[in-house]
mmCIF file of N, CA and C in Angstrom:
data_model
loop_
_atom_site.group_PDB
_atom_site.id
_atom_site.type_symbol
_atom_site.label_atom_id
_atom_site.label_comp_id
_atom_site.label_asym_id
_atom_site.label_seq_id
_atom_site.Cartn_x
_atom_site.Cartn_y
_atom_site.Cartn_z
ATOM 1 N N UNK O 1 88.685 87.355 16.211
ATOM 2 C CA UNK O 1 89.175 88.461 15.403
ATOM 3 C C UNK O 1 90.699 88.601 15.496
ATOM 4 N N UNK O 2 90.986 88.140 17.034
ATOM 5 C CA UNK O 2 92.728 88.784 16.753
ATOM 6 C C UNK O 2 93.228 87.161 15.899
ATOM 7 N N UNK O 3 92.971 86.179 16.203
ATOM 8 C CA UNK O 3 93.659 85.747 15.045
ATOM 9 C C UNK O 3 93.513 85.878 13.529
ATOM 10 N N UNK O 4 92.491 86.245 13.104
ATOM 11 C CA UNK O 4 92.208 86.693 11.744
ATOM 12 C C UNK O 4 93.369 87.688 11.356
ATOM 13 N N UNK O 5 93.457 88.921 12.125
ATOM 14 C CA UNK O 5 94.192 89.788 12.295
ATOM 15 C C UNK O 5 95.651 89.613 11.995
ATOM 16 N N UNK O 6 95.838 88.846 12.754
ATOM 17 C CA UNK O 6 97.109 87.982 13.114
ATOM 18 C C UNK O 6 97.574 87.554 12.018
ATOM 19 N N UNK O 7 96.250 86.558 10.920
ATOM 20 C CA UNK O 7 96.730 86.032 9.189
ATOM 21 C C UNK O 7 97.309 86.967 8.467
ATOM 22 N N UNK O 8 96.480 88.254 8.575
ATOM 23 C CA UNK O 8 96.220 89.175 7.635
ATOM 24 C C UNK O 8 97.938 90.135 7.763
ATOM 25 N N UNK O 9 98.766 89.495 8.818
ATOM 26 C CA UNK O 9 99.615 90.705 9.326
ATOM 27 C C UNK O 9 99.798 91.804 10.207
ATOM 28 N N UNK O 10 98.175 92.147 11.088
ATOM 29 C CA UNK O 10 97.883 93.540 11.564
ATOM 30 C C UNK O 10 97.807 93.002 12.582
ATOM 31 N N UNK O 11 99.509 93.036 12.836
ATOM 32 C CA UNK O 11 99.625 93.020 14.515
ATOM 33 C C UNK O 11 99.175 94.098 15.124
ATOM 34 N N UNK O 12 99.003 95.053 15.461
ATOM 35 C CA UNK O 12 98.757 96.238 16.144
ATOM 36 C C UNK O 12 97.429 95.636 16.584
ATOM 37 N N UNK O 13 96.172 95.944 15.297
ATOM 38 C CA UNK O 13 94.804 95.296 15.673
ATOM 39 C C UNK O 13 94.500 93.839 16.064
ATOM 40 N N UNK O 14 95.463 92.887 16.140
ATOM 41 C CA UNK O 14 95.581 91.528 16.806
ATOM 42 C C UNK O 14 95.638 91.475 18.346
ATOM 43 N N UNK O 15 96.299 92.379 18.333
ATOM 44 C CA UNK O 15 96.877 92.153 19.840
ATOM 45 C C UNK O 15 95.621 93.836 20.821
ATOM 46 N N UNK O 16 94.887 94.328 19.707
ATOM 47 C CA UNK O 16 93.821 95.050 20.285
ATOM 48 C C UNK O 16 92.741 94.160 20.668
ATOM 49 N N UNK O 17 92.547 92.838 19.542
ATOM 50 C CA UNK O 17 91.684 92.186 19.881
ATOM 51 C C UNK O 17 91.646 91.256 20.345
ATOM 52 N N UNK O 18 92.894 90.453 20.783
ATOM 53 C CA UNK O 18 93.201 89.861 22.087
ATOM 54 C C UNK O 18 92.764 90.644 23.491
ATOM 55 N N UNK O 19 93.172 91.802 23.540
ATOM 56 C CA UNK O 19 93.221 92.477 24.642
ATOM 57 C C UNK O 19 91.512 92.511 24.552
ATOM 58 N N UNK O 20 90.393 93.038 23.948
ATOM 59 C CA UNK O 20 89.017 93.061 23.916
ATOM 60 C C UNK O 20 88.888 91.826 24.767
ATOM 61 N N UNK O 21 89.326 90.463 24.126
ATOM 62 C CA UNK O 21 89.095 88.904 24.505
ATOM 63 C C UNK O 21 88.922 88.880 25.719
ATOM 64 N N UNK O 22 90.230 89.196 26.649
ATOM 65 C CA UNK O 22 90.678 89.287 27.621
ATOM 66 C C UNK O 22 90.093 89.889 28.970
ATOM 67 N N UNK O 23 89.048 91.039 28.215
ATOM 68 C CA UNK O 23 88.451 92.222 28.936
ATOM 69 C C UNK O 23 87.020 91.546 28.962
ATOM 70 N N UNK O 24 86.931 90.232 28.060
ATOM 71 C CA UNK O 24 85.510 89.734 28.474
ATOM 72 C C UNK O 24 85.701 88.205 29.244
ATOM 73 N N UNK O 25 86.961 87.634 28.737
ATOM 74 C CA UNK O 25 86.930 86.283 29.282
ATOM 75 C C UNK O 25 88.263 86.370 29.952
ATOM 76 N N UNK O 26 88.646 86.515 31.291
ATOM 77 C CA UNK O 26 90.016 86.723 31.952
ATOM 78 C C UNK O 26 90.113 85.387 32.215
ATOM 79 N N UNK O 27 91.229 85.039 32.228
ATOM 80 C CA UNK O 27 91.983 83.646 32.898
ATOM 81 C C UNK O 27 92.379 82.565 31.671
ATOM 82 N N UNK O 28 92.051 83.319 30.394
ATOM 83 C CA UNK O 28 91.842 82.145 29.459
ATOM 84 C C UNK O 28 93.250 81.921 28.894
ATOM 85 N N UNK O 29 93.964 81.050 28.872
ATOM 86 C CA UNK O 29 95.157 80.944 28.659
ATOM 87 C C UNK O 29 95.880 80.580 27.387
ATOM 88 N N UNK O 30 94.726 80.527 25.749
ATOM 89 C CA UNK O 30 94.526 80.170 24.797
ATOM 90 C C UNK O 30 94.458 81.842 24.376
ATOM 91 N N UNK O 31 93.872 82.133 24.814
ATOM 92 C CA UNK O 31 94.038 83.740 23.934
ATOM 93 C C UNK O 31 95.766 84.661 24.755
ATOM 94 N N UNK O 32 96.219 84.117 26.135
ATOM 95 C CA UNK O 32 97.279 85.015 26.332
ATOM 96 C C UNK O 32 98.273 84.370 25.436
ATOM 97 N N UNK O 33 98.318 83.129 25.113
ATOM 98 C CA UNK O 33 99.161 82.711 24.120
ATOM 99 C C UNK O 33 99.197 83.127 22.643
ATOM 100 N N UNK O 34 97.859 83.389 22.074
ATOM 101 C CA UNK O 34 97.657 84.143 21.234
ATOM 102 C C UNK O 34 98.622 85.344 20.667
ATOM 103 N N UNK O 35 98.163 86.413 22.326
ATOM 104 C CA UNK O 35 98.575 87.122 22.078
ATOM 105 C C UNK O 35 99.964 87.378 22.064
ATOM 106 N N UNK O 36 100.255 86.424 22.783
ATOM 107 C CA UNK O 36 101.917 86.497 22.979
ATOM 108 C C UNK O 36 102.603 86.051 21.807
ATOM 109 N N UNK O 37 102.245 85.502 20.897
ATOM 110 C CA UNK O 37 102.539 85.067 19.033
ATOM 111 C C UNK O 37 103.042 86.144 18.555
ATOM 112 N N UNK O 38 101.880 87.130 18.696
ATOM 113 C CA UNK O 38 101.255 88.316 17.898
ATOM 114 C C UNK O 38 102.494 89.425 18.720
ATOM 115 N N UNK O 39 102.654 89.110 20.220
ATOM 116 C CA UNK O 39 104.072 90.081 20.487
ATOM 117 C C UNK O 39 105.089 90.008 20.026
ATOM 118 N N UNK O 40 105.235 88.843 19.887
ATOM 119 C CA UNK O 40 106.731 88.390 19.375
ATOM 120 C C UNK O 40 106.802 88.643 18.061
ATOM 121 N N UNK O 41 105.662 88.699 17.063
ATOM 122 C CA UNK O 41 105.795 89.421 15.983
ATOM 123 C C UNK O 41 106.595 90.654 16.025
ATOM 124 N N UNK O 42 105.538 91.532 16.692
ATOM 125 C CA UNK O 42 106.270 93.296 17.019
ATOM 126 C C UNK O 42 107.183 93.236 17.691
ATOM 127 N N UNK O 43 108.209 92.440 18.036
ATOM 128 C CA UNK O 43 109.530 92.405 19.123
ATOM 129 C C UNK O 43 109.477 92.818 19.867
ATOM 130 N N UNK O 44 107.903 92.643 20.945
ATOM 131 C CA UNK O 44 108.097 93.415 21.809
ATOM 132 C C UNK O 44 107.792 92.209 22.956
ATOM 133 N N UNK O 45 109.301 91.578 22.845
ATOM 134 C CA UNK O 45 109.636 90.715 24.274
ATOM 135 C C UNK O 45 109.032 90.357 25.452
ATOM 136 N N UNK O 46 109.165 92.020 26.230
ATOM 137 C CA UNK O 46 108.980 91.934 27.436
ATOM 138 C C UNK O 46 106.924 91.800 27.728
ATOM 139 N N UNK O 47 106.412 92.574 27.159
ATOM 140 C CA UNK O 47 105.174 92.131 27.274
ATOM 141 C C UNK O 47 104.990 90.573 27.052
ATOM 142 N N UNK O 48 105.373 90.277 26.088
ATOM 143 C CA UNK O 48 105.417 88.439 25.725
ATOM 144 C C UNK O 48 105.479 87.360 27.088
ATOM 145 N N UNK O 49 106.707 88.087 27.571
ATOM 146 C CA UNK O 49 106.849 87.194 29.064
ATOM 147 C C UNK O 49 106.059 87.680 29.617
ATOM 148 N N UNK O 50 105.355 88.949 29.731
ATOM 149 C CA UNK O 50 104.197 89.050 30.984
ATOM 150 C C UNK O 50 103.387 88.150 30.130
ATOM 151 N N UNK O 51 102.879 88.058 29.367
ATOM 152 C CA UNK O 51 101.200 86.984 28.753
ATOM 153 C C UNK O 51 101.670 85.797 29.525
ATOM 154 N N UNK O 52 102.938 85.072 28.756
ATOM 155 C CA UNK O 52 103.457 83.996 29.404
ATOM 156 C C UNK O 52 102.968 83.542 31.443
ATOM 157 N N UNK O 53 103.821 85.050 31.801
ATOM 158 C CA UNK O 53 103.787 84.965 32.847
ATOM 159 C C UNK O 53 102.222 84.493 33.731
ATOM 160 N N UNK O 54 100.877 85.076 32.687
ATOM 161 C CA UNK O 54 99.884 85.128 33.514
ATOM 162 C C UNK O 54 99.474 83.857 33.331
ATOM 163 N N UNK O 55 99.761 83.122 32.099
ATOM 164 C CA UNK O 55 99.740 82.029 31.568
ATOM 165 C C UNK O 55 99.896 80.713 32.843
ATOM 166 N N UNK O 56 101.494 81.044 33.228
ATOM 167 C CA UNK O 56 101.713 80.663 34.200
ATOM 168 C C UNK O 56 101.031 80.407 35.870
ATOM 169 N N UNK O 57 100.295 81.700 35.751
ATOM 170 C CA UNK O 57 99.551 82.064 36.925
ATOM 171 C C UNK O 57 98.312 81.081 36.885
ATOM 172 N N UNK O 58 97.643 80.887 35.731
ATOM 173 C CA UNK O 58 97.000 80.152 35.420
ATOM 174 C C UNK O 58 97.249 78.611 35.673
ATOM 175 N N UNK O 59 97.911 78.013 35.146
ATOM 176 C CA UNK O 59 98.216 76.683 34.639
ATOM 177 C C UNK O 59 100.010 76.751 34.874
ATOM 178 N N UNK O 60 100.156 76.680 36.514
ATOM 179 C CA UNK O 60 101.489 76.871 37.390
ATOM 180 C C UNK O 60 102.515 75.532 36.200
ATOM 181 N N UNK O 61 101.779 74.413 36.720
ATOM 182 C CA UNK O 61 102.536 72.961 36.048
ATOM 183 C C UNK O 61 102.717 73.058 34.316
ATOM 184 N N UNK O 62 102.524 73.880 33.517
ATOM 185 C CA UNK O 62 102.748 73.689 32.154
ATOM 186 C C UNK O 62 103.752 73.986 31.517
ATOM 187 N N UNK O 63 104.641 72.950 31.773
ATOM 188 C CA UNK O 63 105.841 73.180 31.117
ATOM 189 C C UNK O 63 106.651 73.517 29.862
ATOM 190 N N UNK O 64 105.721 73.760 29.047
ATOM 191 C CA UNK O 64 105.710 74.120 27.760
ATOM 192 C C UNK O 64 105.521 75.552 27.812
ATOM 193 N N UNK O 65 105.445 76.299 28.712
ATOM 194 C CA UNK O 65 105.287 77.640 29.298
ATOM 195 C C UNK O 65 106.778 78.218 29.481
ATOM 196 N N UNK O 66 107.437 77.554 30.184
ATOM 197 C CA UNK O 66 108.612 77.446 30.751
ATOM 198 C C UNK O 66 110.088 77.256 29.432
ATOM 199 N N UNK O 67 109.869 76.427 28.581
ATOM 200 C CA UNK O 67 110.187 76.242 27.204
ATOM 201 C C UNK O 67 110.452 77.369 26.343
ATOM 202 N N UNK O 68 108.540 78.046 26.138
ATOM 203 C CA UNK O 68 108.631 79.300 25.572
ATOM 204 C C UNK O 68 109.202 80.388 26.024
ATOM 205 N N UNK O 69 109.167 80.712 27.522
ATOM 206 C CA UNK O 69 109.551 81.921 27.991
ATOM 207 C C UNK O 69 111.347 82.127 27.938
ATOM 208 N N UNK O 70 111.610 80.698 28.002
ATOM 209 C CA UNK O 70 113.116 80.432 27.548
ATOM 210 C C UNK O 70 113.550 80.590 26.308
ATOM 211 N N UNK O 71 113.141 80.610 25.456
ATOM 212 C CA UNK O 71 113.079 80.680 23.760
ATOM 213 C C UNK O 71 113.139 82.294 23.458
ATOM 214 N N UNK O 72 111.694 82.484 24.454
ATOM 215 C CA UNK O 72 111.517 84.086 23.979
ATOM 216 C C UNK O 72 113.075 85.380 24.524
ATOM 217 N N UNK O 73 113.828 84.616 26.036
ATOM 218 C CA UNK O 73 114.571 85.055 26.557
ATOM 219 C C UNK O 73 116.220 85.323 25.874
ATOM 220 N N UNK O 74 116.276 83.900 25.492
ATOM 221 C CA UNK O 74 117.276 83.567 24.291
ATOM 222 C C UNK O 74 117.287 84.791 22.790
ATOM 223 N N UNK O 75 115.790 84.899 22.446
ATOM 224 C CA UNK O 75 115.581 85.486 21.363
ATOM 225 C C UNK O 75 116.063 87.091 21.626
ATOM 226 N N UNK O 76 116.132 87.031 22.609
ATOM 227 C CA UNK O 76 116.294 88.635 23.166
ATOM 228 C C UNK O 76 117.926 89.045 23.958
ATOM 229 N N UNK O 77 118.351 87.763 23.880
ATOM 230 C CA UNK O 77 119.463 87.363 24.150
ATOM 231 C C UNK O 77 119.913 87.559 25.122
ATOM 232 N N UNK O 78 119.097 87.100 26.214
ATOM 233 C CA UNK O 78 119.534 87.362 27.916
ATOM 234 C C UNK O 78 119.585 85.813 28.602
ATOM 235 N N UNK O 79 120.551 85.047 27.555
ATOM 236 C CA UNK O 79 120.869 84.050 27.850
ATOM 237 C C UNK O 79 120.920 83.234 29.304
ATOM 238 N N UNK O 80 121.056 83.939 30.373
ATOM 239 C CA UNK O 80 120.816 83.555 31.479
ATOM 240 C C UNK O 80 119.641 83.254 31.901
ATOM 241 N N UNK O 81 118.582 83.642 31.608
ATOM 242 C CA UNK O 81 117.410 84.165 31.649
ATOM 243 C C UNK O 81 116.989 83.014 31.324
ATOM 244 N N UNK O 82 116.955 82.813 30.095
ATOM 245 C CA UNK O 82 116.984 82.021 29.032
ATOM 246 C C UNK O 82 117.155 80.659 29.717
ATOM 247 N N UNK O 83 118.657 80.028 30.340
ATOM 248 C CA UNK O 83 118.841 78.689 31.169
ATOM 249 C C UNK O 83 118.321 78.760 32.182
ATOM 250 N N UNK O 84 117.701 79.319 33.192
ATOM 251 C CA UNK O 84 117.039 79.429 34.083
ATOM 252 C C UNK O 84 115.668 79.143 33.567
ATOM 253 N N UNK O 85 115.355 79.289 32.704
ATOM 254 C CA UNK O 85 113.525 79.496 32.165
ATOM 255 C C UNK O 85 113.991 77.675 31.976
ATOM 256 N N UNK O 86 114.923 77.101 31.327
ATOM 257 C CA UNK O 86 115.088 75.803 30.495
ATOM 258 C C UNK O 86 115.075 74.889 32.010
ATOM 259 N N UNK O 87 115.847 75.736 32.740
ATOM 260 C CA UNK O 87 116.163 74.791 34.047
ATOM 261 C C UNK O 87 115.073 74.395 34.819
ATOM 262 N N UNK O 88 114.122 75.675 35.165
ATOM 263 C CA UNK O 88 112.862 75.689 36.035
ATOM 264 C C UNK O 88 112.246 74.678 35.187
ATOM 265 N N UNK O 89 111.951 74.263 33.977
ATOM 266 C CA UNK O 89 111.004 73.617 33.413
ATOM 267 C C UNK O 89 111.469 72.516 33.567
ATOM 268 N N UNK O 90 112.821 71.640 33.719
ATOM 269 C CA UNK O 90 112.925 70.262 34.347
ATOM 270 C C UNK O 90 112.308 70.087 35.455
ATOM 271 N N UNK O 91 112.090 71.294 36.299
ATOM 272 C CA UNK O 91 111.707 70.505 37.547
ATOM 273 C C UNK O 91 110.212 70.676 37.573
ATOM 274 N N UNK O 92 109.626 70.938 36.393
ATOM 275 C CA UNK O 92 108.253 70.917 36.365
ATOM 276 C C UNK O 92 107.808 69.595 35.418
ATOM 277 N N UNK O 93 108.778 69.082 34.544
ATOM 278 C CA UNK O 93 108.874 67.601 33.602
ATOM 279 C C UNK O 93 109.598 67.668 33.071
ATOM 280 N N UNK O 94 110.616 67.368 33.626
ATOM 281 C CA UNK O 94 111.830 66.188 33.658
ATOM 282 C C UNK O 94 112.391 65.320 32.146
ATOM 283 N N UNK O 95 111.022 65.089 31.651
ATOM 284 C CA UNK O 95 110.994 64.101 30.836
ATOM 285 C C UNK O 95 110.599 65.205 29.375
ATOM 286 N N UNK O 96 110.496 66.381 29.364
ATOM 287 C CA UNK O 96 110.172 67.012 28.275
ATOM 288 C C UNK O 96 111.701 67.330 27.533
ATOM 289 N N UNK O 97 111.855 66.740 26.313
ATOM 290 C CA UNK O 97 113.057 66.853 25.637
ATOM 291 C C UNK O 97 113.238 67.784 25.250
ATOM 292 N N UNK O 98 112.728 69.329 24.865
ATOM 293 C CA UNK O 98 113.229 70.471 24.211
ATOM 294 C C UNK O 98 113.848 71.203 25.071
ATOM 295 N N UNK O 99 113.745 71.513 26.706
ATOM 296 C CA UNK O 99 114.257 71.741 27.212
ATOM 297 C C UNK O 99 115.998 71.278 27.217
ATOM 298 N N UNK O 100 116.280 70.054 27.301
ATOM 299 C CA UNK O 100 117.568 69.838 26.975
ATOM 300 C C UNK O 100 118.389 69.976 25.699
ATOM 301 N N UNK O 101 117.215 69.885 24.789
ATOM 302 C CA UNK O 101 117.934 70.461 23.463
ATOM 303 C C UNK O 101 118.377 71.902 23.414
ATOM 304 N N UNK O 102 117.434 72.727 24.004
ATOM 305 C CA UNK O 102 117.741 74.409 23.781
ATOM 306 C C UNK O 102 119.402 74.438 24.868
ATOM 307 N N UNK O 103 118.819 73.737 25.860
ATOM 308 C CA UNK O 103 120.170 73.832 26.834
ATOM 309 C C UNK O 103 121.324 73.342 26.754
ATOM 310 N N UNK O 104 121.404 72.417 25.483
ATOM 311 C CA UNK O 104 122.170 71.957 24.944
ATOM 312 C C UNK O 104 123.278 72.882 23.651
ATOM 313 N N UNK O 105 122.089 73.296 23.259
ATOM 314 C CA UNK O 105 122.765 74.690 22.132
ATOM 315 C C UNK O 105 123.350 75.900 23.210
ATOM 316 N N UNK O 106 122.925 76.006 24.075
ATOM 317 C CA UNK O 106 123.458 77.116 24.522
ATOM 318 C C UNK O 106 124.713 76.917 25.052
ATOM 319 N N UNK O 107 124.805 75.407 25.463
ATOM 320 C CA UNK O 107 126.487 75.000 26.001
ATOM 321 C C UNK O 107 127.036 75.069 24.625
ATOM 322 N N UNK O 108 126.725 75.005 23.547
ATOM 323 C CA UNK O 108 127.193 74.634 22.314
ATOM 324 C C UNK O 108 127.688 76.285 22.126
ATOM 325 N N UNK O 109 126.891 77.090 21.863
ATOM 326 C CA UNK O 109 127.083 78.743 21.738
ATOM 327 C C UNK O 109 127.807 79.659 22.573
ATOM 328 N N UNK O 110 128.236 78.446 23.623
ATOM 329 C CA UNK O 110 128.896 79.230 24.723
ATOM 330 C C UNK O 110 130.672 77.826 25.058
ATOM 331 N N UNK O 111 130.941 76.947 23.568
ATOM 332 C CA UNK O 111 131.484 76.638 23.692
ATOM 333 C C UNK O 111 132.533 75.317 24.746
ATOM 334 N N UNK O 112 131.144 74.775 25.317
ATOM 335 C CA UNK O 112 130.696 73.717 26.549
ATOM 336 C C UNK O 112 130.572 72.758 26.384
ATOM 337 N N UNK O 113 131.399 72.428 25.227
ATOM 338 C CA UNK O 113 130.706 70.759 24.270
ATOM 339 C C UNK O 113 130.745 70.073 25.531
ATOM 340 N N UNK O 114 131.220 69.308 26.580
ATOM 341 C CA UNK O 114 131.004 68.129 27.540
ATOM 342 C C UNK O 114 129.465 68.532 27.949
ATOM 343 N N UNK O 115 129.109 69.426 28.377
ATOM 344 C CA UNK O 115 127.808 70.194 28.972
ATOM 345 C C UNK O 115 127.081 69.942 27.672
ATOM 346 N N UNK O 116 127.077 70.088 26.596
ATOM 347 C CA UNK O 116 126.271 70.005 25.788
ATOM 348 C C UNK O 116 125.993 68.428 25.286
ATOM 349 N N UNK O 117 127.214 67.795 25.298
ATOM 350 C CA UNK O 117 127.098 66.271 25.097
ATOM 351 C C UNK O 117 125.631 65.696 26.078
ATOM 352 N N UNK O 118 126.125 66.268 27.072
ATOM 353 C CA UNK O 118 125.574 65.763 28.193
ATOM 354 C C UNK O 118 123.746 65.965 27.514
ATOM 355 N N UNK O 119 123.301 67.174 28.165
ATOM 356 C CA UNK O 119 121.963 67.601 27.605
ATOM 357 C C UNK O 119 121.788 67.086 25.898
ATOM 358 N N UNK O 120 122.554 66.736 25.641
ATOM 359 C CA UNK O 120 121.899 66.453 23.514
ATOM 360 C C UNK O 120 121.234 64.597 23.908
ATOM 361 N N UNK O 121 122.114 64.397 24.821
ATOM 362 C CA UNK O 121 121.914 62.854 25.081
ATOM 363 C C UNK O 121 120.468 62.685 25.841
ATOM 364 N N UNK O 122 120.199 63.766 26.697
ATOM 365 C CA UNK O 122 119.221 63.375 27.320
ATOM 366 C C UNK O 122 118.013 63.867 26.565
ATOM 367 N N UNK O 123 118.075 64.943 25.455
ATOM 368 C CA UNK O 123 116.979 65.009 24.539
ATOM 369 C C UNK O 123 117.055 63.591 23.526
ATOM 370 N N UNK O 124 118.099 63.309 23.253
ATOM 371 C CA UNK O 124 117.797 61.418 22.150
ATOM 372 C C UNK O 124 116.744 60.996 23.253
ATOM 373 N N UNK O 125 117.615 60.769 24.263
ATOM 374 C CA UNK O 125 116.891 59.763 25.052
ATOM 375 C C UNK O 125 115.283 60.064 25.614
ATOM 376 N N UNK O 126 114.754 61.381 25.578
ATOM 377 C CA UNK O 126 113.295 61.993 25.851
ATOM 378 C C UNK O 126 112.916 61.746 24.425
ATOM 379 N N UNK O 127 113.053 62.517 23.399
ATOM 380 C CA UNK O 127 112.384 62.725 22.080
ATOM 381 C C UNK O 127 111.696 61.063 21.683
ATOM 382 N N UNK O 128 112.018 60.301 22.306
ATOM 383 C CA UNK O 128 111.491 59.012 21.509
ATOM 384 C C UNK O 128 109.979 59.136 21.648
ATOM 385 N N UNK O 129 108.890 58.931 20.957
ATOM 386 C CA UNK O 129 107.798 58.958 20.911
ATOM 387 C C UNK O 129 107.320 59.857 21.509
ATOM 388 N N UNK O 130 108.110 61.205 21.477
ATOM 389 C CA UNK O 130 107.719 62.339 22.095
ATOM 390 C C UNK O 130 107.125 63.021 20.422
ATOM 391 N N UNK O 131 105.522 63.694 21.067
ATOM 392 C CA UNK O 131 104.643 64.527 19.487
ATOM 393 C C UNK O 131 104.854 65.369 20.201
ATOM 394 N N UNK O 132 105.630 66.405 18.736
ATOM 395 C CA UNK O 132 105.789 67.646 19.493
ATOM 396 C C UNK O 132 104.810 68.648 18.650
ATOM 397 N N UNK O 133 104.703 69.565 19.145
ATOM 398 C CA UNK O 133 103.536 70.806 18.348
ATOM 399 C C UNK O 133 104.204 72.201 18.121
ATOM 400 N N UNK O 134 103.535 73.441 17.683
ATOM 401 C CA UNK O 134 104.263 74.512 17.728
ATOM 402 C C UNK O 134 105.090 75.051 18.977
ATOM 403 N N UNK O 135 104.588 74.783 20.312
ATOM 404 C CA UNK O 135 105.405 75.612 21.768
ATOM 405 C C UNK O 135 106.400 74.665 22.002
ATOM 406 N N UNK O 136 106.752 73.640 21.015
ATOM 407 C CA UNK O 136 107.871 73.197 21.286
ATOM 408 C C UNK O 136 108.880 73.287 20.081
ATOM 409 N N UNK O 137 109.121 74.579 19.902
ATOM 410 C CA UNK O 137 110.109 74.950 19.394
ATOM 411 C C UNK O 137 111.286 74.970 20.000
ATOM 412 N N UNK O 138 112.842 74.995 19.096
ATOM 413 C CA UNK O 138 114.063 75.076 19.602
ATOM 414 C C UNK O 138 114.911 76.374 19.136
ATOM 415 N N UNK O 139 115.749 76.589 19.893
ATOM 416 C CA UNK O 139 116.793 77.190 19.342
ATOM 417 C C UNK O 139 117.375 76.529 18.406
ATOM 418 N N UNK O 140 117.793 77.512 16.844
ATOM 419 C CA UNK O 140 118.483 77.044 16.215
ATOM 420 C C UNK O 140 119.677 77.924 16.219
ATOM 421 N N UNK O 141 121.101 77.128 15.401
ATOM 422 C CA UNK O 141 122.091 78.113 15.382
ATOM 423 C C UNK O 141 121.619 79.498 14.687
ATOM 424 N N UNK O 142 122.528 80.101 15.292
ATOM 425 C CA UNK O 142 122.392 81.406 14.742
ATOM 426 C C UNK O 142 122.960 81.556 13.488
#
């Protein structure tokens, strides 16, 4: 239901029926992502990183966790936050290229071109036969 919800626009009742989900199947880490879509709809950030967070609690190694919560941090513009979320996720895989791309824009947005050279090179050099899906989204310029 909450993704139906979710098509239809009615975040409010999406993220009621995530929360129902939740209250019958705990630990499931497919519906906190869900719901965390459906937060970021309503701009409401900080809950987003808690789903994330439990997400985490769940499935410690998923670095695509680490990605998003950096994205979502950026989006909210607590840029520090933000390279720290990008940073922790190298040392969870190393080899995941969006991480250096986002960290790459942010040397870029913060005027760091050598720092950014640096990280743009090491996303060429990851992205090769890297399939990426929706949680690997990037920062784009603003």
């Amino acid at each position: 239901m909450g993704n139906t919800f979710f098509r239809l626009g009615k975040f409010e009742k999406s993220i009621e029926a995530f929360d129902n989900s939740l209250d019958l199947v705990q630990n499931n880490p497919a519906i906190y992502m869900n719901k965390t879509n459906t937060l970021i709809q309503t701009g409401n950030f900080a809950q987003a990183i808690t789903c994330l967070d439990k997400v985490l609690d769940i499935e410690p190694n998923n670095h695509k966790i680490y990605n998003y919560k950096g994205l979502i941090y950026y989006w909210s513009k607590d840029i520090k936050k933000a390279e720290k979320m990008f940073c922790d996720g190298i040392n969870t895989n190393n080899k995941f290229p969006m991480f250096y791309y986002n960290l790459g824009m942010i040397c870029f947005n913060n005027s760091n071109y050598l720092k950014m050279l640096s990280y743009i090179k090491k996303f060429i050099k990851y992205k090769k036969g890297y399939t990426y899906d929706f949680y690997d989204t990037k920062i784009l310029n603003d």
